[in-house]
């Protein structure tokens, strides 16, 4: 049932199951004191939809009942015994409908709200006249790229444990990428002061975007716990994860792009079609890469949204860039083939020397070197340009490449560093660790600044009781929080030295602070031991510990205009992006239609790399996902039922170990003096970008087939369902 | 999952007695199919009869030109057994290419034969499915059917049989041994599974209360030169879109004396291509006419649906590939 209403509910059988404590339905579920409202500059909601509030059904998978029981088994069993009668209506889903749920052919939003990390983006971009520029183009390319629905599928399921410490004090243990966001959201919705809500999430088993926003399960758990008078744990099943915490929406992207005979881009039009729920506009800004990636003088983008019986999509790794770079980079490769120009050469001819959005300088950009180093490491020169020209036995070999890029987002952050007379330091911030190494980088930065061995620094993370850190999202945590930790540690160091040199009677009294250094808890002067220790300085001052707070305030979001006048006024005029180049080699078995990726080489300039191991892992994970986007991932929607059909990890394909080749990742040294005091741009998101385009191009190079529907499956190679490059 | 009772008989007789007394009960072997389906609400037996404590059902013996595998032998044990690896390498491959290491350690051979289709509509009880809920309709026939069958289907059901081991078993003329209320009997592997017709919920000839006790197959020139080619989107841990169980006995001049072929992944049940022996006898695998005829015969009557037409060309190529590989292996072992 994806559309209609509940006519009757009968909970008797469910309530009779041994162990069942409470059964809630839309009729009996306690109401939220206040409902989510978008936009909210402090709270990122997954959706403004409030389930269990009335009997209307908007999408398949919508929560319509909740059972509390002593065991998970009893709860699950009882849930199947709640008897509903429905008045069902024909659902509206899919992108090939003529009229949407509102009875219209779709609508074009003026602006789109992307939560407080990115703020507002315009619904349409117009730079020059993209359409008119195409008239003068010597070479034109036109096509529709069809991208499948994708789901985050972190290994760890989404879960909330709500415990009311008193009538108005809540502790929520949440699988959260941002505890402060969950605290702010829950406090607002439940009508509590923020300080009465504590949210805890130290380590999270993967998020990829789905655990950032506040979704209904959290407040449902809190409401249920309050009603039941005892703590409640709500764990979503894998199948429920497909409709409860967002997804990357299916999208069709129509592109027209034109260039001169020399390969200089003249203009492009980009139109994206996707579906959104009845009650809000969500659209991933997939056209966004066209605005910054190349020197593209004329551009017109539009997005058309269809209202449908779906829950809201949400952020997924590299939102905007992951699909947008796919189309952009596929188009560059197709143009290169049309013009008979090497794909790297075409990119060099269109390199954006300045930030195309406003003509300002880049904060730093080493994209050309990424191409050069990547081509060398990969052996790009060995590629013969003609498709189907490289073979090995039964196999066709193909090579492809693409650019990679991701926006640098920056968020306000704070951290506290404390040093104690035991010689141990603590660094504290509310940030969670979703496998990104939050605790590790905080300890590293603190240890470096305080001259301590890593073992002497402990991290306290994942609790709203700690100094507020930003969302673990947008590849921005290390750069933003790391800068705050650096500031805190630097201040603390200064205060220790000030105590040492400024306290009468101290052996270092009157020394110049600039001559002093900290080394493993000792204080050096001019590089020589002074016999003084940090602990000694603290003790002499009668202290057992000393703390400093540090803050990073970027004064803007990165170069994305947030739409918030206060934030944007403070924005420094620089283009801020990480860049890279990705190269892929595939082997195609043309008789069986099988595609196997044999090599992937990526070279990246992402600012300063704090921890090479963590950074490489982030890239390997991102690149693997890009490969998965190209060849495996699709959530099928059966339009007749308005329901996803493969909501489990057996039927939702991701690559297995054997599919993933050795991935060669190189970072170029890319110091960036503008971005933040650390010079860190972030590595969490760029990995996925460009990969699918490189693989699609390698498949074309191997087989001569341009395939624009993702994932690329054997069917496409066996059915003759190909699109030859259209010249118009 | 619905509540159920659990019994652990120590003898085969006791297990069969329980099964007869509680016709809705199910035998529990490795549980990798059954428990999964119970959790998804697809099946809800009121009682599980755990047969793992019954002695003597997991033995593997090779003697007098025949291999006998106990129904409770684990997939990994059978795959790595010396006699299986050397005298029926295709059978070993069919087990090794299935599922994952963890699953193969748990899963039994009897349970393997009885695994159910991966049809998405069968596994999600929110959809109609004649196999799960007879008479409710077939969700897949006009829906998402990329993985499903093109051979042996009916208007009621187009599900494919997903397993690997049974395909090789059928190719190599295996036998399934049963014991039940009517006593012991032996059924050719090729007739163990049934076509869906208008009763897709009845998948095998197993009678109520009947148990699989063992599986056997002849060992000889054919089994020694057998190969299982499994074609799938990803490299491992996936069901076959198409699979080919092939065996060929080659004369010294490279011509085929005798051959067997069965297909998996694309048919409603393990799909023997009985013409293989006749069409290939006296021919070489690279004989395009003979191979063309065999490929035609193999997919004769194929009825592709909206999403699975690719399986037909894929199967044709896979057949040729499998016999070509067998010929290469044979030439190598002669040389
Ligand atoms: C993720 C996943 C991937 C898989 N991939 C593959 C694959 O690629 N290829 C493949 O071939 N298989 C695959 N399988 C299926 C797997 O091989 C089967 O689940 C397994 O072989 C079943 O054996 P079992 O002992 O666990 O059976 P159980 O789950 O215990 O039983 C299955 C059925 O058989 C009945 N049964 C069991 N033993 C007997 C007996 N002796 N007599 C009568 N009835 C009996 C049970 O009552 C039940 O109905 C996969 C399974 C999973 C979960
Ligand atoms: S194909 Fe068979 S198993 Fe699948 S939905 Fe139809 S009846 Fe059910």
CSV table of C-alpha atoms and ligand atoms in Angstrom, one decimal, chain B residues 117 119-122 128-132 137-141 148 156-159 200, ligand 2:
chain,number,residue,atom,x,y,z
B,117,UNK,CA,13.8,-19.2,-5.6
B,119,UNK,CA,12.3,-14.2,-6.9
B,120,UNK,CA,11.9,-10.8,-5.2
B,121,UNK,CA,8.2,-11.1,-5.0
B,122,UNK,CA,8.3,-14.5,-3.3
B,128,UNK,CA,1.4,-11.1,-4.7
B,129,UNK,CA,3.1,-14.5,-5.4
B,130,UNK,CA,1.5,-17.7,-6.4
B,131,UNK,CA,4.4,-19.7,-5.0
B,132,UNK,CA,4.1,-18.2,-1.5
B,137,UNK,CA,-1.1,-13.8,-8.6
B,138,UNK,CA,2.4,-13.6,-10.0
B,139,UNK,CA,4.0,-10.2,-9.2
B,140,UNK,CA,7.1,-10.9,-11.2
B,141,UNK,CA,5.6,-11.8,-14.6
B,148,UNK,CA,14.0,-15.1,-13.4
B,156,UNK,CA,1.4,-18.9,-12.9
B,157,UNK,CA,5.1,-18.6,-12.1
B,158,UNK,CA,8.3,-17.6,-13.9
B,159,UNK,CA,10.6,-18.2,-10.9
B,200,UNK,CA,4.2,-23.4,-8.4
C,2,LIG,S1,7.6,-15.8,-10.5
C,2,LIG,FE1,6.8,-17.4,-9.1
C,2,LIG,S2,7.8,-16.9,-7.2
C,2,LIG,FE2,7.9,-15.1,-8.4
C,2,LIG,S3,6.1,-13.9,-8.0
C,2,LIG,FE3,5.6,-15.1,-9.7
C,2,LIG,S4,4.7,-16.8,-8.7
C,2,LIG,FE4,5.8,-15.9,-7.1
